Short mmCIF file of N, CA and C in Angstrom, two decimals:
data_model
loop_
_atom_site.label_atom_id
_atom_site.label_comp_id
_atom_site.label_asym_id
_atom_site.label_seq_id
_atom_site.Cartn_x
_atom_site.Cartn_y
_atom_site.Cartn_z
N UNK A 1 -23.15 -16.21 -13.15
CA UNK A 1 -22.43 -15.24 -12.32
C UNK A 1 -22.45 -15.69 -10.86
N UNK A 2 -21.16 -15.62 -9.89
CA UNK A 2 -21.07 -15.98 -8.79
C UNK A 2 -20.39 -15.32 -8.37
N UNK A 3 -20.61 -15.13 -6.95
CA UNK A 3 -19.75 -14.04 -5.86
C UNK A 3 -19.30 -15.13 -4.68
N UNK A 4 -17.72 -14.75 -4.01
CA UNK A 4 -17.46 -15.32 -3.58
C UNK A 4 -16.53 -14.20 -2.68
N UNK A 5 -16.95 -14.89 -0.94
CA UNK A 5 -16.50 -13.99 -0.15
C UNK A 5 -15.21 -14.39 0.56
N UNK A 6 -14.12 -13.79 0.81
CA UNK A 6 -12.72 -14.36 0.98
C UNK A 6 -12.09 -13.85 2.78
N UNK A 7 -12.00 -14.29 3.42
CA UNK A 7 -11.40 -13.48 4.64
C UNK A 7 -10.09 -13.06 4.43
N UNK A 8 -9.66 -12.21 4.71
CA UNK A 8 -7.96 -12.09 3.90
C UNK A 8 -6.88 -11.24 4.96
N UNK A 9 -5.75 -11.94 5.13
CA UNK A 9 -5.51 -11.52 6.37
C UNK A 9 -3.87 -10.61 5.87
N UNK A 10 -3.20 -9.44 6.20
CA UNK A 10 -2.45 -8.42 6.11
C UNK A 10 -3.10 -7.68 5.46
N UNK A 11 -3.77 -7.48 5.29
CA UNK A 11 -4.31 -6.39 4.25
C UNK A 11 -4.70 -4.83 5.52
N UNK A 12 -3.16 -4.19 5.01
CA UNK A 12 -3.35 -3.02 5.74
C UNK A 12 -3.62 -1.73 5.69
N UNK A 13 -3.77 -1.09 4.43
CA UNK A 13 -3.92 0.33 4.32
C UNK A 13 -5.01 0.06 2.32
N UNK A 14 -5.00 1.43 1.87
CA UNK A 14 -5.93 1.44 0.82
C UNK A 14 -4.89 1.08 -0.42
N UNK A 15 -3.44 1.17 -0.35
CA UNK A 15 -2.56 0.74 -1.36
C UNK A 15 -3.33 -0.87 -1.58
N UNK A 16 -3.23 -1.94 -0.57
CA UNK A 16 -3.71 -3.21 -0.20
C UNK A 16 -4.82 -3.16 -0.88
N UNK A 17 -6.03 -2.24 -0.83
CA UNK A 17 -6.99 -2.85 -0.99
C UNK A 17 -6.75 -2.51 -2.59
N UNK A 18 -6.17 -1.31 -3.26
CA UNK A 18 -5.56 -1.25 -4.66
C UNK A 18 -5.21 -2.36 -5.22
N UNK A 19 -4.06 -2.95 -4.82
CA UNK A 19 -3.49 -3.98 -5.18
C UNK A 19 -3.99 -4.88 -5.45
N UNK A 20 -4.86 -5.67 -3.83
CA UNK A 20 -5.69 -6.94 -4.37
C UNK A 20 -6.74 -6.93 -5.26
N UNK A 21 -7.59 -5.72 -5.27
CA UNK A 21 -8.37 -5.75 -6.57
C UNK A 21 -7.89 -5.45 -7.74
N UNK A 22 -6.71 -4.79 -8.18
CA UNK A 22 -6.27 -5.31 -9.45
C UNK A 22 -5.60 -6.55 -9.79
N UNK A 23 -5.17 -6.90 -9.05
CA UNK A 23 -4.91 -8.11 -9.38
C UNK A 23 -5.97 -9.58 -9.18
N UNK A 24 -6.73 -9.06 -8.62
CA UNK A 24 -8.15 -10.06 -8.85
C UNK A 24 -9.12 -9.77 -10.27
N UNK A 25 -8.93 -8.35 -10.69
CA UNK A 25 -9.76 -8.19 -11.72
C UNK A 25 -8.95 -8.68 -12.83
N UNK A 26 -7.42 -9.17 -12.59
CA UNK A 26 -6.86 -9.40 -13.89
C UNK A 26 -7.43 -10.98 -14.11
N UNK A 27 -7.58 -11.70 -12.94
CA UNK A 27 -8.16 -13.42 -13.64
C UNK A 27 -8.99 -14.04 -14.48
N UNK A 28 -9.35 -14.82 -14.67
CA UNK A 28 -10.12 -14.92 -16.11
C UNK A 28 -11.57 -15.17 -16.11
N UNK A 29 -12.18 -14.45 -16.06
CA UNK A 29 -13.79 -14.47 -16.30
C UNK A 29 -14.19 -13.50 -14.76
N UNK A 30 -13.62 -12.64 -14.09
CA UNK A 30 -13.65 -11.95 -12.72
C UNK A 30 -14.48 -10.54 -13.20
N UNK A 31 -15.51 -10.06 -12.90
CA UNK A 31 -16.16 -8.68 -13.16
C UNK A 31 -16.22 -8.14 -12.16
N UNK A 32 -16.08 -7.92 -10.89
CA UNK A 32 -15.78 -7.19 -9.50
C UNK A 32 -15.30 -7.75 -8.86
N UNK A 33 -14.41 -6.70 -7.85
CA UNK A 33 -14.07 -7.31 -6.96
C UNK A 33 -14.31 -6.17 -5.88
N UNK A 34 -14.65 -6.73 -4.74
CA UNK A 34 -14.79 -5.08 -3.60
C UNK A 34 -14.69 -5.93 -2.03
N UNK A 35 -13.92 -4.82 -1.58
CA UNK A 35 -12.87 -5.18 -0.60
C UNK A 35 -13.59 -4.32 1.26
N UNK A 36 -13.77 -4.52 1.93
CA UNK A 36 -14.05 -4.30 3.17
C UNK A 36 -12.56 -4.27 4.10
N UNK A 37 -11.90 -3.85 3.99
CA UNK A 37 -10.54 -3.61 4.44
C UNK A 37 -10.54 -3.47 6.05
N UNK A 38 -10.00 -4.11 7.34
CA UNK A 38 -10.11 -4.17 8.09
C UNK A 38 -8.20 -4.51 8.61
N UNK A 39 -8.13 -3.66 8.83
CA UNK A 39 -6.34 -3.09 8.52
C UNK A 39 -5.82 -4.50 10.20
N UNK A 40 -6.35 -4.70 11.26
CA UNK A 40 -5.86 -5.22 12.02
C UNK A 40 -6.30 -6.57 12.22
N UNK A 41 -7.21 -6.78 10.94
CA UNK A 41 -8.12 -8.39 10.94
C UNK A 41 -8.18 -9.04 9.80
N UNK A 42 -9.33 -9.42 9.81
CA UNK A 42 -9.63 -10.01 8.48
C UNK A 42 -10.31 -9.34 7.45
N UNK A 43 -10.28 -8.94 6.38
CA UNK A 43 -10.44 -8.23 5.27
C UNK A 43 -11.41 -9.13 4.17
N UNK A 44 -12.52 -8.60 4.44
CA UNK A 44 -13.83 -9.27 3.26
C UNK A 44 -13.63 -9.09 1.68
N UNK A 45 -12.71 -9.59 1.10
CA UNK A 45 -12.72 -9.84 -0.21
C UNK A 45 -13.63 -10.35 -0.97
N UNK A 46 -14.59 -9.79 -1.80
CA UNK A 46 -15.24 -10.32 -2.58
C UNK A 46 -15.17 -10.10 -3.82
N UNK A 47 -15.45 -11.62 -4.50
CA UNK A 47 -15.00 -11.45 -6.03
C UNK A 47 -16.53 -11.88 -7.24
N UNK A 48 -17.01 -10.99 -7.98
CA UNK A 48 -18.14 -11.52 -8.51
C UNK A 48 -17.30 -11.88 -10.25
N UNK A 49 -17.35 -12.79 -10.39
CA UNK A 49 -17.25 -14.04 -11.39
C UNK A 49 -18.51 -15.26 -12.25
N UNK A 50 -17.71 -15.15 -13.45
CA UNK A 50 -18.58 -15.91 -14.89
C UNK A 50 -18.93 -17.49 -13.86
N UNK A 51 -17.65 -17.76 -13.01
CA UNK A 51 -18.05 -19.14 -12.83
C UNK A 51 -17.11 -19.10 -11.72
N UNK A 52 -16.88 -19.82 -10.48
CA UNK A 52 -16.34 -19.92 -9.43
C UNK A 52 -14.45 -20.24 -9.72
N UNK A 53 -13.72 -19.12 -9.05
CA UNK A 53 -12.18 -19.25 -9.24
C UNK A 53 -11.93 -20.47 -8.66
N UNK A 54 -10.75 -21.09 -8.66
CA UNK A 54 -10.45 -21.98 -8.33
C UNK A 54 -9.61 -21.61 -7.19
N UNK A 55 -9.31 -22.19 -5.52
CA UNK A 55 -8.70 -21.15 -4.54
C UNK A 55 -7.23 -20.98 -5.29
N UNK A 56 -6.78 -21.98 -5.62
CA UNK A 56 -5.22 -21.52 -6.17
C UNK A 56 -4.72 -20.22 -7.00
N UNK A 57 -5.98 -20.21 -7.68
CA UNK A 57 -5.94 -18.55 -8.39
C UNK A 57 -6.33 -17.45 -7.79
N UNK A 58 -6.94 -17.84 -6.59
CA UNK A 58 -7.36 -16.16 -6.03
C UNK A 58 -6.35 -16.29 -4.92
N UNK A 59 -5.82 -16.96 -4.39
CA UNK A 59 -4.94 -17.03 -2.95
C UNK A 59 -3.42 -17.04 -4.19
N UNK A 60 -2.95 -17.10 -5.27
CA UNK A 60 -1.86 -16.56 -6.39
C UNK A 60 -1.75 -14.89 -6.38
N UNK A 61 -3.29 -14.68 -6.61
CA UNK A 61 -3.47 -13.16 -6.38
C UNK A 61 -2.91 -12.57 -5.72
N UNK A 62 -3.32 -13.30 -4.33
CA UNK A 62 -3.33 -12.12 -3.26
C UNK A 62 -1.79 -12.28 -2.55
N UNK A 63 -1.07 -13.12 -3.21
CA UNK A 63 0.10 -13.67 -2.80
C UNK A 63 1.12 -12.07 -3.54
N UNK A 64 0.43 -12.24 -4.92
CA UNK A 64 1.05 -11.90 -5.89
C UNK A 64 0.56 -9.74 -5.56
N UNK A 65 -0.63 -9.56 -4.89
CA UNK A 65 -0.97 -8.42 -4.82
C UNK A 65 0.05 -7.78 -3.71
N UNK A 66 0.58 -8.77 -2.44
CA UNK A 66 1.48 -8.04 -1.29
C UNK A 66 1.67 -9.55 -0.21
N UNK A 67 1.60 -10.47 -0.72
CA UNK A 67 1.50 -11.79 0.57
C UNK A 67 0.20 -12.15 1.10
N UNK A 68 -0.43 -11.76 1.04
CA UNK A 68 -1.88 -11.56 1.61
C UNK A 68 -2.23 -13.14 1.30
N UNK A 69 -3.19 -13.70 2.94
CA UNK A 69 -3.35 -14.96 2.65
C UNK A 69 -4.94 -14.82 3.15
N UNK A 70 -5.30 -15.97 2.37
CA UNK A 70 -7.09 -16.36 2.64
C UNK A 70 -6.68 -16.85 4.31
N UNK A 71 -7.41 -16.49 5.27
CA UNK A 71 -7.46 -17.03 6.62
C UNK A 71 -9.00 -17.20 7.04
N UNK A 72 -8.91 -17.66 8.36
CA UNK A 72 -9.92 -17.06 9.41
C UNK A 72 -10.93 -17.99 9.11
N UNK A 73 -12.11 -17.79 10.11
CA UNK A 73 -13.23 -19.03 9.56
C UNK A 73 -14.35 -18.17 9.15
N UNK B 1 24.91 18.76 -1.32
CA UNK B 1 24.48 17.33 -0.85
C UNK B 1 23.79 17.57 0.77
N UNK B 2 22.74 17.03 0.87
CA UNK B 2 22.23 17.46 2.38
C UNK B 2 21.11 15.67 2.07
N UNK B 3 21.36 15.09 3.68
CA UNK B 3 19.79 14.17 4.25
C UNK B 3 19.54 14.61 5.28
N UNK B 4 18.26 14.58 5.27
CA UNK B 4 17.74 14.80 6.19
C UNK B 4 16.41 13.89 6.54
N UNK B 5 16.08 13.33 7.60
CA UNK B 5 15.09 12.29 8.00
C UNK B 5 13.93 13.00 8.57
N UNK B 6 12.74 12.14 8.45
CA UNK B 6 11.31 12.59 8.85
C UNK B 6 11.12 11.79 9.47
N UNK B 7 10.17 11.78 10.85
CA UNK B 7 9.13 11.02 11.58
C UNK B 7 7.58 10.90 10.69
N UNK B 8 7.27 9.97 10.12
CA UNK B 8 6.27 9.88 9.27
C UNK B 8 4.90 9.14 10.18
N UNK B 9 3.84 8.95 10.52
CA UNK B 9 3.41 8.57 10.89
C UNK B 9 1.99 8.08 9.60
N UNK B 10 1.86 6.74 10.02
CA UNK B 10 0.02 6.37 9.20
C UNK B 10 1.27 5.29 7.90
N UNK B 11 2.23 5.14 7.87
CA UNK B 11 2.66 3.98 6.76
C UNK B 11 2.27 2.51 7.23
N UNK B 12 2.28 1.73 6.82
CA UNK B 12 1.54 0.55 7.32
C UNK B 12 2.37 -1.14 6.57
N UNK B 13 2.43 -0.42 5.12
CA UNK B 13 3.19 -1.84 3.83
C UNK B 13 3.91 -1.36 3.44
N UNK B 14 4.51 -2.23 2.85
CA UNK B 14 5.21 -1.95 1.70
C UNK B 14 5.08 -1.15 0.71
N UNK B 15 3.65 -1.12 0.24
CA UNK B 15 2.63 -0.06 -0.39
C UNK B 15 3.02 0.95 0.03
N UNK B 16 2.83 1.45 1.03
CA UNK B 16 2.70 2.50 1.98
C UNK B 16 4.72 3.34 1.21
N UNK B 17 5.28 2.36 1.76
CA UNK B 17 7.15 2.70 1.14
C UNK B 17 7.01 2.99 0.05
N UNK B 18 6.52 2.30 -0.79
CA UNK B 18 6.81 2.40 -2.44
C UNK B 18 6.35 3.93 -2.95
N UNK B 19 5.34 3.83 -2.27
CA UNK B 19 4.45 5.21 -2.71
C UNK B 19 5.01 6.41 -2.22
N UNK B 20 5.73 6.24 -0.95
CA UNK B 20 6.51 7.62 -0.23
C UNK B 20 7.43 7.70 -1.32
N UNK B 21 8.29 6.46 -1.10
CA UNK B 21 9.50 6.85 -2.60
C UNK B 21 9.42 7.42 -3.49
N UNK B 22 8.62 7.11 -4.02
CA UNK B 22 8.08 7.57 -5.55
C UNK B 22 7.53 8.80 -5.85
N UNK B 23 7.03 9.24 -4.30
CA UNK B 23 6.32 10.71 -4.93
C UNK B 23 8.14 11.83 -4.37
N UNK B 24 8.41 11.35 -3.28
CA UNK B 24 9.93 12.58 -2.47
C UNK B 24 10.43 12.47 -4.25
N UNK B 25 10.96 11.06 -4.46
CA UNK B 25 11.56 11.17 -5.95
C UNK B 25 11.61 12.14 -6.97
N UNK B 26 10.36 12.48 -6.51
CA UNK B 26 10.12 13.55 -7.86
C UNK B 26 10.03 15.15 -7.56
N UNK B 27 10.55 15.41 -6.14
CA UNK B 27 10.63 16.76 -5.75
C UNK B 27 12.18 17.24 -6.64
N UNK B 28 12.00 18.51 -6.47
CA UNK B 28 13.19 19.09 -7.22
C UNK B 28 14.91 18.58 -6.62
N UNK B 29 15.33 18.06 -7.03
CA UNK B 29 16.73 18.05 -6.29
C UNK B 29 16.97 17.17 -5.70
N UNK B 30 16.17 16.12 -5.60
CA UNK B 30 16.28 14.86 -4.45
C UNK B 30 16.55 13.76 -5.12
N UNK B 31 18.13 12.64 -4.66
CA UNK B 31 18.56 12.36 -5.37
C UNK B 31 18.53 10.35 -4.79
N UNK B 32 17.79 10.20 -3.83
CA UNK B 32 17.94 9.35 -2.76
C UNK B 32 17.05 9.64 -1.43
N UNK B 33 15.98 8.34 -1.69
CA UNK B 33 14.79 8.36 -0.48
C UNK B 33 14.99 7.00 0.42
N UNK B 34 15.19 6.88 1.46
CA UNK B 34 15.07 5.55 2.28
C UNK B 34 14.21 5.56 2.96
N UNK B 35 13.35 4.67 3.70
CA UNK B 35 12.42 4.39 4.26
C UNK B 35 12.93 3.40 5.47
N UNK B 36 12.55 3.51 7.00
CA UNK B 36 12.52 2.29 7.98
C UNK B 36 11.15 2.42 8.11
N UNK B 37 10.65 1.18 7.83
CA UNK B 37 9.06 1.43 8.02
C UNK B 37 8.86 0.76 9.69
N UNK B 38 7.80 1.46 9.89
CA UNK B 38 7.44 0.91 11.62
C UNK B 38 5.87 1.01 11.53
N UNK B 39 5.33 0.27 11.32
CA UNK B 39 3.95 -0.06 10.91
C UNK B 39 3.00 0.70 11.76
N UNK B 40 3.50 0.57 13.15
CA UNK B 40 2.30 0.75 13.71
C UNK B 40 2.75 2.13 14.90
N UNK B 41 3.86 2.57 14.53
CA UNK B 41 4.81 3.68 15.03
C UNK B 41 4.93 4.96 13.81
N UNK B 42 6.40 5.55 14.39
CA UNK B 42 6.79 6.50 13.10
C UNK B 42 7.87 5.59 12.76
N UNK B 43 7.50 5.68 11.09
CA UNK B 43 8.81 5.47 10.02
C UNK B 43 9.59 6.60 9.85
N UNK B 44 10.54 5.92 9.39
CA UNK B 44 12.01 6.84 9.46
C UNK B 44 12.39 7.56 8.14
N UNK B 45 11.79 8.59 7.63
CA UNK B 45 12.08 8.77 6.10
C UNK B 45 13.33 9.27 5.85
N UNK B 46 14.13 9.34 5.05
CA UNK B 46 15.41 9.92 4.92
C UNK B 46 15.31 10.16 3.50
N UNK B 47 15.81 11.69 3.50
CA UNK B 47 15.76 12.24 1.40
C UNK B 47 16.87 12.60 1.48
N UNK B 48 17.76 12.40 0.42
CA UNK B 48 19.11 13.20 -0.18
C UNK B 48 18.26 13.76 -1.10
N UNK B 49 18.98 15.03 -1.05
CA UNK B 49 18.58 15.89 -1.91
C UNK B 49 19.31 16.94 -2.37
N UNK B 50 20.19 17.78 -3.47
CA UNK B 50 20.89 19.02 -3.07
C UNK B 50 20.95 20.14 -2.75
N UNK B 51 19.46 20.29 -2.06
CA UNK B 51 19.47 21.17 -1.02
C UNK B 51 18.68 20.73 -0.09
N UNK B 52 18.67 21.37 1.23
CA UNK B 52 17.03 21.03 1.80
C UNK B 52 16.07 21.57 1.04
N UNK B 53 15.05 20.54 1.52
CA UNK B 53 13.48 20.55 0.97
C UNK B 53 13.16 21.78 1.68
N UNK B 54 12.12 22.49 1.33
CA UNK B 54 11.20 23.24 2.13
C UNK B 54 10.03 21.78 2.84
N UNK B 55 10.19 22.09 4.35
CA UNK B 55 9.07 21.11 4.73
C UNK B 55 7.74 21.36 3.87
N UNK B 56 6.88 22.06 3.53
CA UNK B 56 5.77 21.80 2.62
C UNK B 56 6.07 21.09 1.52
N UNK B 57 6.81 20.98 0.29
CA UNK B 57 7.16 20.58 -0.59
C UNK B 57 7.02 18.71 0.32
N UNK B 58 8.08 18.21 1.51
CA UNK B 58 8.05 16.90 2.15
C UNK B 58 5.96 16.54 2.50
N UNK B 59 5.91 17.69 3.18
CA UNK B 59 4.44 17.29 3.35
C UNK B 59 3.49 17.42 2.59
N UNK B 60 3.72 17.54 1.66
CA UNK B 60 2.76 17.65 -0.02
C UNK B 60 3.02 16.50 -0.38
N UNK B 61 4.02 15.34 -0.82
CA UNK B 61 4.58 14.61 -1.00
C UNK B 61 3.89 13.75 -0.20
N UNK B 62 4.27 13.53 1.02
CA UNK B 62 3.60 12.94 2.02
C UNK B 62 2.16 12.34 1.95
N UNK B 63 1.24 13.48 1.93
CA UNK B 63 0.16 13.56 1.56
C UNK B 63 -0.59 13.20 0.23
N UNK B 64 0.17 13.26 -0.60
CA UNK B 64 0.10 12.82 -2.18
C UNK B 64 0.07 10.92 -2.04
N UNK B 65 0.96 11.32 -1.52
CA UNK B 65 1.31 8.96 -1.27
C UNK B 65 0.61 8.50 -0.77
N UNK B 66 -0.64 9.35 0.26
CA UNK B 66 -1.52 7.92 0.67
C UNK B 66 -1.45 8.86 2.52
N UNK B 67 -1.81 10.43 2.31
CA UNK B 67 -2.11 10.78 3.76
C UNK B 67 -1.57 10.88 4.85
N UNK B 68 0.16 10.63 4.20
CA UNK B 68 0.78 10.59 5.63
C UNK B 68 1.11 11.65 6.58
N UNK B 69 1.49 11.82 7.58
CA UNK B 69 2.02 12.90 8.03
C UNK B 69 3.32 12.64 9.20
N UNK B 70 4.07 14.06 8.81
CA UNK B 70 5.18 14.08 9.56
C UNK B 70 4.99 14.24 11.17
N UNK B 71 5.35 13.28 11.94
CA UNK B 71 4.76 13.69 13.54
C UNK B 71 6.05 12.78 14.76
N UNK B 72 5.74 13.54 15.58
CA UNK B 72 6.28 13.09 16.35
C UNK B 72 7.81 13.53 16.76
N UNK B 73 8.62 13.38 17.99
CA UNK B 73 9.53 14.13 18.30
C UNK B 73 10.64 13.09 17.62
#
């Protein structure tokens, strides 16, 4: 099991934080996901997983949840 | 046939639209919802409907989608 923390940048209201966690819990081997929503910044996505996503599948997600892109350092 | 537009304030996404739509949609009589979203202002709601709404019925609705409220001149 591994957790992995994501900076995530549009993520603006609680629809957003809806979205990206269902569509993070749909990937394959993903058992949480929980979101720190920071509507004018960067947004702490975290995903706890069987084995580490690969970025193309969690930045698909969040593409796929509203545009939402991994940013920030 | 009657529209009539709202000053909505607190919409933010797309999320935010989809969800206004979807709940006015389902008031009695309303046949057509548009949205100008202004993220960080008031959005512009507009309902056809065949009659006017009672404003509670709009701000029940409102509130149902995610807390919004009607404001502003």
């Amino acid at each position: 099991m591994t957790a992995t923390s994501y900076k995530v940048t549009g993520m603006s209201c609680e629809h957003c934080v809806n979205a990206v966690i269902a569509e993070l819990r749909r990937a394959d081997g993903v058992s949480a996901v929980t979101v720190d929503l920071v509507p004018d910044g960067l947004s702490l996505v975290t995903v706890t997983s069987a084995h580490p996503l690969p970025d193309a599948v969690v930045s698909a997600a969040l593409d796929e949840a509203g545009d939402y892109r991994i940013g920030g350092a």
